[in-house]
CSV table of C-alpha atoms and ligand atoms in Angstrom, one decimal:
chain,number,residue,atom,x,y,z
A,659,MET,CA,133.9,43.3,25.8
A,660,ARG,CA,135.0,42.3,29.5
A,661,ALA,CA,138.4,41.3,30.3
A,662,ALA,CA,140.2,40.4,33.9
A,663,VAL,CA,142.9,42.7,34.1
A,664,LEU,CA,146.2,42.6,36.5
A,665,LYS,CA,146.7,46.2,37.6
A,666,GLU,CA,149.4,45.6,40.6
A,667,PHE,CA,150.9,42.1,41.1
A,668,LYS,CA,149.6,40.1,43.9
A,669,ALA,CA,146.4,42.2,43.6
A,670,PRO,CA,142.8,40.8,42.8
A,671,LEU,CA,142.2,41.2,38.9
A,672,GLU,CA,139.6,43.7,37.9
A,673,ILE,CA,137.0,42.9,35.4
A,674,VAL,CA,137.2,46.0,33.2
A,675,ASP,CA,134.9,47.0,29.9
A,676,PHE,CA,137.1,47.5,26.8
A,677,PRO,CA,135.4,49.0,23.6
A,678,ARG,CA,134.9,46.8,20.8
A,679,PRO,CA,137.9,46.6,18.5
A,680,THR,CA,138.2,48.0,14.7
A,681,LEU,CA,140.4,45.2,13.2
A,682,GLY,CA,143.0,45.6,10.6
A,683,ASP,CA,143.6,43.6,7.5
A,684,GLY,CA,144.3,39.6,8.4
A,685,GLU,CA,143.3,40.4,11.9
A,686,VAL,CA,140.8,37.9,13.8
A,687,LEU,CA,138.6,38.9,16.9
A,688,VAL,CA,137.9,35.7,18.3
A,689,ARG,CA,135.2,34.9,21.2
A,690,ILE,CA,137.0,33.0,23.9
A,691,THR,CA,135.0,29.6,24.8
A,692,ALA,CA,137.5,28.6,27.7
A,693,ALA,CA,141.1,30.0,28.9
A,694,GLY,CA,143.6,28.2,30.8
A,695,ILE,CA,145.2,29.1,33.6
A,696,CYS,CA,148.4,27.9,33.8
A,697,GLY,CA,150.9,27.6,36.8
A,698,SER,CA,152.9,30.6,34.9
A,699,ASP,CA,150.2,32.8,35.2
A,700,VAL,CA,150.1,32.3,39.1
A,701,HIS,CA,153.8,33.5,38.9
A,702,MET,CA,152.5,36.3,36.5
A,703,TRP,CA,150.3,37.6,39.1
A,704,LEU,CA,152.7,37.4,42.1
A,705,GLY,CA,155.2,39.6,40.0
A,706,GLU,CA,157.7,36.9,40.0
A,707,ASP,CA,158.0,36.5,36.2
A,708,PRO,CA,160.5,38.9,34.6
A,709,ARG,CA,158.7,39.3,31.0
A,710,THR,CA,155.1,41.1,32.4
A,711,PRO,CA,153.7,44.7,31.9
A,712,LEU,CA,151.1,46.3,33.9
A,713,PRO,CA,148.3,46.7,33.4
A,714,MET,CA,147.9,43.6,31.5
A,715,ILE,CA,145.3,41.0,30.5
A,716,LEU,CA,146.4,37.6,31.6
A,717,GLY,CA,146.1,34.0,30.2
A,718,HIS,CA,148.3,32.5,27.3
A,719,GLU,CA,146.0,29.1,26.8
A,720,GLY,CA,142.9,29.9,24.8
A,721,VAL,CA,140.3,28.2,22.5
A,722,GLY,CA,137.6,30.3,21.0
A,723,VAL,CA,135.1,31.1,18.1
A,724,VAL,CA,135.9,33.3,15.1
A,725,GLU,CA,133.9,36.3,15.6
A,726,GLU,CA,134.9,38.8,12.9
A,727,ILE,CA,137.8,38.9,10.5
A,728,GLY,CA,139.2,41.9,9.5
A,729,GLY,CA,139.8,42.8,5.9
A,730,PRO,CA,138.9,41.9,2.7
A,731,SER,CA,141.7,39.0,2.1
A,732,PRO,CA,140.5,35.0,2.9
A,733,LYS,CA,141.7,34.0,6.3
A,734,LEU,CA,143.6,30.5,6.0
A,735,ASP,CA,144.6,28.2,9.1
A,736,LEU,CA,147.9,26.1,9.0
A,737,ARG,CA,146.4,23.5,6.8
A,738,GLY,CA,145.0,26.2,4.2
A,739,ARG,CA,141.6,25.7,5.5
A,740,GLN,CA,139.6,29.1,5.0
A,741,ILE,CA,138.5,30.3,8.4
A,742,HIS,CA,135.0,31.5,8.8
A,743,PRO,CA,132.7,33.4,11.7
A,744,GLY,CA,131.6,30.7,14.2
A,745,ASP,CA,134.6,28.3,13.3
A,746,PRO,CA,136.4,26.9,16.6
A,747,VAL,CA,139.9,27.8,16.5
A,748,ILE,CA,143.0,27.3,18.8
A,749,TRP,CA,146.3,29.4,17.9
A,750,ASP,CA,149.8,29.4,19.0
A,751,ARG,CA,150.1,31.6,21.9
A,752,ALA,CA,153.5,32.6,20.6
A,753,VAL,CA,154.0,35.5,17.6
A,754,VAL,CA,157.5,35.3,16.1
A,755,CYS,CA,159.5,37.2,13.5
A,756,GLY,CA,159.9,34.3,10.6
A,757,LYS,CA,163.3,36.1,9.8
A,758,CYS,CA,165.9,36.0,12.4
A,759,TRP,CA,169.1,33.5,12.7
A,760,PHE,CA,166.8,31.4,15.4
A,761,CYS,CA,163.5,31.4,13.3
A,762,ALA,CA,165.3,30.9,9.6
A,763,VAL,CA,168.6,29.2,10.2
A,764,LYS,CA,168.4,27.4,13.6
A,765,ARG,CA,164.8,26.5,13.3
A,766,LEU,CA,164.3,27.7,16.7
A,767,PRO,CA,161.6,29.9,16.5
A,768,ASN,CA,161.1,29.6,20.5
A,769,MET,CA,164.2,31.3,20.6
A,770,CYS,CA,163.1,34.5,18.4
A,771,ARG,CA,164.4,37.4,19.9
A,772,SER,CA,160.9,39.1,18.6
A,773,ARG,CA,158.9,36.5,20.2
A,774,TRP,CA,156.3,37.6,22.2
A,775,VAL,CA,153.1,35.8,23.6
A,776,TYR,CA,149.6,36.6,24.1
A,777,GLY,CA,148.6,37.3,27.9
A,778,ILE,CA,152.3,37.5,29.1
A,779,HIS,CA,154.3,40.2,27.2
A,780,LYS,CA,152.0,43.2,26.0
A,781,GLY,CA,150.3,45.5,28.5
A,782,CYS,CA,146.4,46.4,27.6
A,783,SER,CA,146.5,50.0,27.8
A,784,GLU,CA,146.9,50.4,24.5
A,785,PRO,CA,144.2,49.7,21.5
A,786,PRO,CA,143.4,46.9,20.6
A,787,HIS,CA,143.9,46.2,24.2
A,788,LEU,CA,142.3,42.5,24.2
A,789,ASN,CA,145.5,40.4,24.2
A,790,GLY,CA,145.0,38.2,26.6
A,791,CYS,CA,142.8,35.2,27.1
A,792,TYR,CA,141.2,35.9,30.8
A,793,ALA,CA,138.3,37.9,28.6
A,794,ASP,CA,135.2,37.8,26.5
A,795,TYR,CA,137.2,38.2,23.2
A,796,ILE,CA,140.7,38.7,21.9
A,797,VAL,CA,142.3,39.9,19.2
A,798,LEU,CA,145.0,37.9,17.0
A,799,VAL,CA,147.5,39.9,14.9
A,800,ARG,CA,147.8,38.9,11.5
A,801,GLU,CA,150.8,36.5,11.7
A,802,THR,CA,149.4,34.5,14.6
A,803,LYS,CA,149.3,31.0,13.6
A,804,ILE,CA,145.5,29.4,13.7
A,805,ILE,CA,144.4,26.0,14.0
A,806,SER,CA,140.8,25.5,13.1
A,807,LEU,CA,139.3,23.1,14.9
A,808,VAL,CA,135.9,22.5,13.0
A,809,ASP,CA,136.5,18.8,12.6
A,810,TRP,CA,136.8,18.2,16.1
A,811,ASP,CA,133.2,16.2,16.7
A,812,ASP,CA,133.3,16.3,20.7
A,813,LEU,CA,135.0,19.8,21.1
A,814,ASP,CA,135.0,20.7,24.6
A,815,PRO,CA,137.1,23.7,24.7
A,816,ALA,CA,138.4,23.7,28.2
A,817,VAL,CA,139.7,20.3,27.9
A,818,LEU,CA,141.7,21.6,24.8
A,819,VAL,CA,143.0,24.7,26.4
A,820,SER,CA,145.9,22.9,28.0
A,821,VAL,CA,147.7,21.9,24.4
A,822,GLY,CA,148.7,25.2,23.7
A,823,CYS,CA,151.1,25.6,26.8
A,824,SER,CA,151.8,22.5,28.8
A,825,GLY,CA,151.1,20.1,26.2
A,826,ALA,CA,153.2,21.8,23.3
A,827,THR,CA,156.1,22.3,25.9
A,828,ALA,CA,155.9,18.7,26.9
A,829,ALA,CA,156.3,17.7,23.4
A,830,ASN,CA,159.3,20.0,23.0
A,831,ALA,CA,161.0,18.5,26.2
A,832,VAL,CA,160.2,14.9,24.7
A,833,GLU,CA,161.3,15.7,21.3
A,834,LEU,CA,164.6,17.2,22.7
A,835,SER,CA,165.2,13.9,25.0
A,836,GLY,CA,165.5,11.9,22.1
A,837,ILE,CA,163.3,8.9,24.0
A,838,GLU,CA,163.5,5.7,22.0
A,839,ILE,CA,161.5,2.5,21.6
A,840,GLY,CA,162.4,0.7,24.8
A,841,ASP,CA,163.6,3.2,26.8
A,842,SER,CA,163.3,4.2,30.6
A,843,VAL,CA,162.0,7.2,31.7
A,844,LEU,CA,161.6,9.3,34.9
A,845,ILE,CA,159.2,12.0,35.1
A,846,GLN,CA,159.0,14.0,38.3
A,847,GLY,CA,155.8,15.8,38.5
A,848,ALA,CA,152.6,14.9,37.3
A,849,GLY,CA,150.9,17.8,37.1
A,850,PRO,CA,149.4,19.1,33.6
A,851,LEU,CA,153.2,19.1,32.4
A,852,GLY,CA,154.2,15.9,33.9
A,853,LEU,CA,150.9,14.1,32.5
A,854,TYR,CA,152.0,15.2,28.9
A,855,LEU,CA,155.2,14.0,29.4
A,856,VAL,CA,153.7,10.7,30.6
A,857,GLY,CA,151.6,10.5,27.2
A,858,TYR,CA,154.3,11.2,24.6
A,859,ALA,CA,156.6,8.9,26.4
A,860,LYS,CA,154.3,6.0,26.1
A,861,ALA,CA,153.7,7.1,22.4
A,862,ARG,CA,157.1,7.4,21.8
A,863,GLY,CA,157.6,3.5,22.6
A,864,ALA,CA,159.2,3.9,26.0
A,865,GLU,CA,159.2,0.7,28.1
A,866,HIS,CA,159.3,1.8,31.6
A,867,VAL,CA,157.4,5.3,32.3
A,868,ILE,CA,158.4,5.7,36.3
A,869,VAL,CA,156.6,8.9,37.8
A,870,VAL,CA,157.5,10.6,41.1
A,871,GLU,CA,154.3,12.5,42.3
A,872,GLY,CA,152.8,13.2,45.7
A,873,VAL,CA,149.1,13.7,45.0
A,874,PRO,CA,146.5,10.6,44.7
A,875,SER,CA,144.5,12.0,41.9
A,876,ARG,CA,147.6,13.0,39.8
A,877,ILE,CA,149.1,9.6,40.4
A,878,GLU,CA,145.8,7.8,38.8
A,879,LEU,CA,145.8,10.0,36.0
A,880,ALA,CA,149.6,8.9,35.3
A,881,ARG,CA,148.5,5.7,35.8
A,882,ARG,CA,145.8,6.0,33.0
A,883,LEU,CA,148.0,7.7,30.8
A,884,GLY,CA,150.3,4.6,30.9
A,885,ALA,CA,153.0,5.1,33.3
A,886,ASP,CA,154.1,1.4,34.9
A,887,VAL,CA,156.1,2.4,37.9
A,888,LEU,CA,154.1,5.1,40.4
A,889,LEU,CA,156.2,6.5,43.5
A,890,ASP,CA,154.1,8.4,45.9
A,891,PHE,CA,156.8,11.2,47.0
A,892,ALA,CA,154.9,11.5,49.9
A,893,SER,CA,155.6,8.1,51.3
A,894,THR,CA,158.9,7.1,50.3
A,895,THR,CA,162.3,8.3,50.6
A,896,ALA,CA,164.8,9.1,48.4
A,897,GLU,CA,166.7,5.8,48.8
A,898,GLU,CA,163.6,3.9,48.0
A,899,ARG,CA,162.6,5.9,45.0
A,900,ARG,CA,166.4,4.9,43.8
A,901,GLU,CA,166.3,1.3,44.7
A,902,ALA,CA,162.7,1.1,42.7
A,903,VAL,CA,164.2,2.9,39.7
A,904,MET,CA,167.2,0.7,39.8
A,905,SER,CA,165.2,-2.8,40.3
A,906,VAL,CA,162.9,-1.4,36.8
A,907,THR,CA,166.4,-0.6,35.1
A,908,ARG,CA,168.7,-3.4,36.1
A,909,GLY,CA,170.7,-1.5,38.1
A,910,LEU,CA,171.8,0.7,34.9
A,911,GLY,CA,169.3,4.1,35.7
A,912,VAL,CA,167.0,5.6,33.0
A,913,ASP,CA,167.6,6.7,29.6
A,914,ALA,CA,165.7,10.0,30.4
A,915,ALA,CA,164.7,12.0,33.2
A,916,PHE,CA,162.4,15.2,33.5
A,917,GLU,CA,161.9,17.5,36.0
A,918,ALA,CA,158.2,18.9,35.5
A,919,VAL,CA,157.9,19.8,39.1
A,920,GLY,CA,158.3,23.6,38.6
A,921,ARG,CA,161.3,23.8,41.3
A,922,PRO,CA,165.3,23.1,41.1
A,923,GLU,CA,165.1,20.8,43.9
A,924,PRO,CA,164.3,17.4,42.4
A,925,VAL,CA,166.8,17.9,40.0
A,926,LEU,CA,170.0,16.4,41.8
A,927,GLU,CA,168.1,13.5,42.7
A,928,GLY,CA,167.0,13.1,39.0
A,929,ILE,CA,170.1,13.4,37.4
A,930,ASP,CA,171.4,10.8,40.1
A,931,LEU,CA,168.8,8.5,38.6
A,932,VAL,CA,169.8,8.9,34.8
A,933,ARG,CA,172.2,6.0,33.5
A,934,ARG,CA,175.6,6.9,32.2
A,935,GLY,CA,175.4,9.0,29.0
A,936,GLY,CA,171.8,9.5,29.5
A,937,THR,CA,169.5,12.9,29.3
A,938,TYR,CA,168.4,14.8,32.0
A,939,VAL,CA,165.7,17.4,30.9
A,940,ALA,CA,164.8,20.3,32.8
A,941,VAL,CA,161.2,21.8,31.5
A,942,GLY,CA,159.1,22.8,34.6
A,943,THR,CA,160.8,25.7,35.9
A,944,ALA,CA,159.4,28.6,34.1
A,945,VAL,CA,160.5,31.6,36.3
A,946,PRO,CA,164.0,32.4,38.1
A,947,MET,CA,164.1,30.1,41.3
A,948,GLY,CA,167.7,30.4,42.3
A,949,THR,CA,170.5,28.0,41.9
A,950,ILE,CA,171.5,24.3,42.8
A,951,PRO,CA,174.9,23.0,43.3
A,952,ILE,CA,176.4,20.2,40.6
A,953,ASP,CA,179.1,18.6,41.2
A,954,LEU,CA,180.4,18.9,37.7
A,955,TYR,CA,182.7,15.8,38.0
A,956,HIS,CA,180.0,13.2,39.3
A,957,HIS,CA,176.9,14.5,38.2
A,958,VAL,CA,177.8,15.8,34.4
A,959,VAL,CA,181.2,14.8,33.0
A,960,ALA,CA,181.9,11.4,34.6
A,961,LYS,CA,178.8,9.9,34.0
A,962,GLN,CA,178.3,12.0,30.3
A,963,LEU,CA,175.4,13.1,31.3
A,964,ARG,CA,173.5,15.4,28.7
A,965,LEU,CA,171.7,18.5,30.6
A,966,GLN,CA,169.1,19.4,28.6
A,967,GLY,CA,166.8,22.5,29.1
A,968,ALA,CA,163.4,22.5,27.1
A,969,TRP,CA,161.8,26.5,26.8
A,970,THR,CA,158.4,26.5,25.5
A,971,ASN,CA,157.8,25.1,22.0
A,972,ASP,CA,157.3,25.3,18.1
A,973,THR,CA,153.7,25.4,16.6
A,974,ARG,CA,154.4,21.6,15.2
A,975,HIS,CA,154.2,20.5,19.0
A,976,ILE,CA,150.7,22.1,19.5
A,977,VAL,CA,149.7,19.8,16.8
A,978,GLN,CA,151.4,17.0,18.6
A,979,ALA,CA,149.5,17.6,21.9
A,980,LEU,CA,146.3,18.1,20.1
A,981,SER,CA,146.8,14.4,18.8
A,982,LEU,CA,147.5,13.0,22.2
A,983,VAL,CA,144.4,14.5,23.8
A,984,ARG,CA,142.3,13.4,20.9
A,985,GLY,CA,143.8,9.9,21.8
A,986,ASN,CA,143.3,10.3,25.4
A,987,SER,CA,140.4,12.6,25.7
A,988,ALA,CA,138.9,10.9,28.8
A,989,VAL,CA,142.2,11.2,30.8
A,990,PHE,CA,142.9,14.6,29.9
A,991,ALA,CA,138.8,15.5,30.9
A,992,ASP,CA,139.3,14.4,33.8
A,993,MET,CA,142.5,16.6,34.3
A,994,LEU,CA,140.6,19.3,34.5
A,995,THR,CA,139.5,19.6,37.7
A,996,HIS,CA,137.8,23.1,38.0
A,997,ARG,CA,135.9,25.7,36.0
A,998,PHE,CA,135.0,29.0,36.6
A,999,ALA,CA,133.4,31.9,34.7
A,1000,LEU,CA,135.2,35.0,34.0
A,1001,GLU,CA,134.3,37.1,36.8
A,1002,GLN,CA,135.7,34.2,39.3
A,1003,ALA,CA,138.9,34.8,37.6
A,1004,ASN,CA,140.6,35.7,41.0
A,1005,GLU,CA,139.3,32.2,42.5
A,1006,ALA,CA,140.4,30.6,39.7
A,1007,LEU,CA,144.0,31.9,40.0
A,1008,GLN,CA,143.9,31.0,43.9
A,1009,SER,CA,142.7,27.5,42.9
A,1010,MET,CA,145.8,27.2,41.0
A,1011,ALA,CA,148.0,29.0,43.7
A,1012,ALA,CA,146.7,26.4,46.1
A,1013,ARG,CA,147.8,23.4,44.2
A,1014,THR,CA,144.1,22.0,45.1
A,1015,ALA,CA,143.6,21.8,41.2
A,1016,ILE,CA,145.3,20.3,38.8
A,1017,LYS,CA,144.2,22.1,35.9
A,1018,VAL,CA,141.6,25.1,35.9
A,1019,ALA,CA,140.0,26.8,33.1
A,1020,ILE,CA,138.0,30.0,32.8
A,1021,VAL,CA,134.9,29.1,30.5
A,1022,SER,CA,132.2,30.9,28.9
A,1023,PHE,CA,129.1,29.0,30.6
A,1024,ALA,CA,127.1,29.4,27.6
A,1025,ASP,CA,129.0,26.9,25.5
A,1026,SER,CA,129.2,24.5,28.0
B,1871,ZN,ZN1,151.7,28.4,30.3
B,1872,ZN,ZN1,162.3,34.9,14.8
């Protein structure tokens, strides 16, 4: 069972053959039909993510088909449906304890102290080895939350992979923002995260969704998801963007703004465009990126800004992402710009690193 293994940061991944694992009770062996390349994977490959041990199998976004279920007990998905070999499934990339203060009391499983994620936190030296999605197969531990996809008629697993990470994270960010019907929203960046934010903001009833983005193909996808005002970062000045936002919001500023660029530079411009008493959500910066100077009085206190971080997601946000993709499947299909085979995992990472792609997936071409 092959996997693309990261043995050394910045070096090419190597295809390694692992033995077929012996499953414990409740464990599920899944044949991966599509693995998403996340922007975070590029950071991990470069050694910029503090969480990753070596050697490891990258890939925390996956869709697959159940190959084998360990033990005698029936295996159920989140809706209580029994899972059988041959069923298409998606799963929560995070495994949490369910018993700690954050899981049980604060209902913030994304803050669980024991939380770990397939393709991020575990090395692959020990059996069953297969714990990342850049592989032919993955072993899901008993506690993994699985969603059966048997009722997805037109299933293209590659189009669905992004729901597990960027789609779910964006749903969490939008929930935390508290957007209401009629609100004005600014989204900085229209990569996968920003595009999901556009879709959710419109679904929540935002009247004006303003997107700042420099790549024409991304601007077009944002427009198709319902963005009303599209500001080309490449051909506008900060002053022109400010005029455009103030014109749409009658001089007030937006109710909520989102950083979905993955860098801290746009944050001050974004905060400046939020209305008094509004919310700024930082969600795109997923690795340490240094500091930015915030004028606490002007930026935060005197305008009563709510500065909100958004880190990953809970399982309900994956369900929300599935719902958004189902309602906009043609747009999300076009968001997936590149498909590669497992043995091209390095090219897949490079295309994401070069930002030539919007969304990239490693697919099992036998399924497509
Ligand atoms: Zn991710
Ligand atoms: Zn916990």
